[in-house]
PDB file of C-alpha atoms in Angstrom:
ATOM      1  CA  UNK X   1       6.198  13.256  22.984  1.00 45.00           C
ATOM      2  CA  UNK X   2       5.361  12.192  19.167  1.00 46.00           C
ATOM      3  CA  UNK X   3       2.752   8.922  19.016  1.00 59.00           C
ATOM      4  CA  UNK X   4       3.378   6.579  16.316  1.00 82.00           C
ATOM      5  CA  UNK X   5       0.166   5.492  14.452  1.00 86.00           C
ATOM      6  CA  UNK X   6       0.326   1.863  13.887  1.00 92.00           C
ATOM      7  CA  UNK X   7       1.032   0.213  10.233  1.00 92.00           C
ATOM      8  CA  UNK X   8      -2.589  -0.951  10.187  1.00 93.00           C
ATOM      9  CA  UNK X   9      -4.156   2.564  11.203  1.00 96.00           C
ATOM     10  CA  UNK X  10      -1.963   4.302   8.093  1.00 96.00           C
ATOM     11  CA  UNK X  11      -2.754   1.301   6.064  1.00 97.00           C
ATOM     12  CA  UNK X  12      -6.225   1.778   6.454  1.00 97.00           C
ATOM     13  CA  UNK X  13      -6.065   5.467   5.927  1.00 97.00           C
ATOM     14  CA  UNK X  14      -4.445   4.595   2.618  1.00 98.00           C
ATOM     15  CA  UNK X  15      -7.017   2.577   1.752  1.00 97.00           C
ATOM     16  CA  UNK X  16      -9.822   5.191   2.471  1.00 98.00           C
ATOM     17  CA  UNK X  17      -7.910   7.749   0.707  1.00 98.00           C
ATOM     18  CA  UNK X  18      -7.692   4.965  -2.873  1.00 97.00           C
ATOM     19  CA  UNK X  19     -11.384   4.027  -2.487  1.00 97.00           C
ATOM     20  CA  UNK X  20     -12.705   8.143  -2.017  1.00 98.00           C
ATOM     21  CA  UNK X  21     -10.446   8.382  -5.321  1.00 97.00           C
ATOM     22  CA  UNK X  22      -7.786  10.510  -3.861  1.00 98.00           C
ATOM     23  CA  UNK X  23      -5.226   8.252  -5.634  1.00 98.00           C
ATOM     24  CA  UNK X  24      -2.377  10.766  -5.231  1.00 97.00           C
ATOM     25  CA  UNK X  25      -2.420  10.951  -1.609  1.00 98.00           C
ATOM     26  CA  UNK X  26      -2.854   7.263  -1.416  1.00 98.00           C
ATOM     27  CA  UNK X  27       0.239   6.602  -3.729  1.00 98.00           C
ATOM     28  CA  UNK X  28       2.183   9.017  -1.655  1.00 98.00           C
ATOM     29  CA  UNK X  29       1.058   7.629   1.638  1.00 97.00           C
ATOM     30  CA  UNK X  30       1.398   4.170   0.784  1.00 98.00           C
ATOM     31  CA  UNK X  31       4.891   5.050  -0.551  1.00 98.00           C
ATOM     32  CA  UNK X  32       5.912   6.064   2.778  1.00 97.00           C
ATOM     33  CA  UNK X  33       4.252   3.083   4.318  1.00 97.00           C
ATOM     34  CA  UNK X  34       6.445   0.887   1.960  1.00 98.00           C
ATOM     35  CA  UNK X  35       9.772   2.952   2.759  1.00 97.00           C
ATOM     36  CA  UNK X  36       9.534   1.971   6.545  1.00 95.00           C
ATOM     37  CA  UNK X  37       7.549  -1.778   6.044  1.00 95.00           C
ATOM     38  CA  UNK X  38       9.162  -3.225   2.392  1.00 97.00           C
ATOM     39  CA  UNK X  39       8.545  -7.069   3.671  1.00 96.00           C
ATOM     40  CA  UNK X  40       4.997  -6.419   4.634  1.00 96.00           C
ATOM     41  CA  UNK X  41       2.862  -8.233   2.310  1.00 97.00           C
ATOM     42  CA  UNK X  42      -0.116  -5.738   2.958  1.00 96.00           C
ATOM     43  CA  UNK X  43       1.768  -2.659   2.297  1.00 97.00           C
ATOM     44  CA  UNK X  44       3.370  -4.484  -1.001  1.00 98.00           C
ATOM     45  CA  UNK X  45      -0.480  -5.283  -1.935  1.00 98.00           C
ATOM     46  CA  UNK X  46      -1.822  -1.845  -1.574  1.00 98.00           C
ATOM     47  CA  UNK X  47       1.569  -0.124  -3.442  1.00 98.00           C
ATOM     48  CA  UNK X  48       0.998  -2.276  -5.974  1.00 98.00           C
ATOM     49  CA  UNK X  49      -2.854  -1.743  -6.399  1.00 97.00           C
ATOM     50  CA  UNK X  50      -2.313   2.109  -6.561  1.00 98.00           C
ATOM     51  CA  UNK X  51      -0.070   1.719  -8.966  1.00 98.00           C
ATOM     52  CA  UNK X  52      -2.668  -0.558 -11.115  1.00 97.00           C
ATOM     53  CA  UNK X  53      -4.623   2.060 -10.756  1.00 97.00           C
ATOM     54  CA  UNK X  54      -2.884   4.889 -11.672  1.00 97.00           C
ATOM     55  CA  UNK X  55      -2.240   3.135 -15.006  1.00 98.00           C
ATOM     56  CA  UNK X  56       1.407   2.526 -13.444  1.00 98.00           C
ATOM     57  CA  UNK X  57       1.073  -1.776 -14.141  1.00 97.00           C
ATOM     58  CA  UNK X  58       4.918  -2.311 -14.968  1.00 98.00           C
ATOM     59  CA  UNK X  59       5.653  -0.328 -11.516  1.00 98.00           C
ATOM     60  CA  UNK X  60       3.044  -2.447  -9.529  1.00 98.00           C
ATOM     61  CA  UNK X  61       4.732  -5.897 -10.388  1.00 98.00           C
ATOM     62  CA  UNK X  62       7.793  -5.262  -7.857  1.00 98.00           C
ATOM     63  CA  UNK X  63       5.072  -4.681  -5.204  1.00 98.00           C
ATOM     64  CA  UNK X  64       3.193  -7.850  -6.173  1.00 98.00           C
ATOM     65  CA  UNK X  65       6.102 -10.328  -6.344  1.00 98.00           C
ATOM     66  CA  UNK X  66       7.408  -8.783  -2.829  1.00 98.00           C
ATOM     67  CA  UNK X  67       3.527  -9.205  -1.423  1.00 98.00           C
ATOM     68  CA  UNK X  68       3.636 -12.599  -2.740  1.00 97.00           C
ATOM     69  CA  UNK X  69       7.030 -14.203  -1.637  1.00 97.00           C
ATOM     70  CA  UNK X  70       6.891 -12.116   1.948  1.00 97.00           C
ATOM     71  CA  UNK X  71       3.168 -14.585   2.253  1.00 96.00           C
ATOM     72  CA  UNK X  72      -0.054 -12.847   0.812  1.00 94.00           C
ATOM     73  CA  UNK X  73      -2.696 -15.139   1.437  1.00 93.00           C
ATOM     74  CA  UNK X  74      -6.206 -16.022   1.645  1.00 93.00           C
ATOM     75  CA  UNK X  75      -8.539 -13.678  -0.154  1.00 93.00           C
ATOM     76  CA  UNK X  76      -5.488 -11.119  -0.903  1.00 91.00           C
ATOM     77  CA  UNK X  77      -3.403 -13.649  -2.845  1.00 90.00           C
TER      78      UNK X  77
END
């Protein structure tokens, strides 16, 4: 029987991962997050800040207008 962690546990795993400065593992992580959750405005957020981070700006702006239009808010936005 395989458990599926939930978007918000991998999310935050991601997150973890960026902040420790394992920015690789985040990217690739938060890649696969994206590849099964495009709309999610979180996921779009975090792709998009890895990227920034890497240095990869022109590839973060996809992930920003899709955070955006699919209703970032709040402190996020």
């Amino acid at each position: 029987m395989t458990t599926e962690i939930p978007v918000e546990d991998r999310l935050g795993q991601a997150i973890a991962l960026r902040e420790r400065g394992q920015d690789t593992e985040a990217r690739a992580l938060l890649l696969e997050l994206h590849a099964e959750n495009s709309k999610d405005a979180r996921v779009n957020l975090q792709c998009a800040w890895i990227h920034d981070k890497l240095g990869l700006e022109s590839d973060a702006v996809p992930f920003y207008e899709t955070a955006i239009a699919a209703g970032l808010d709040g402190e996020d936005l």
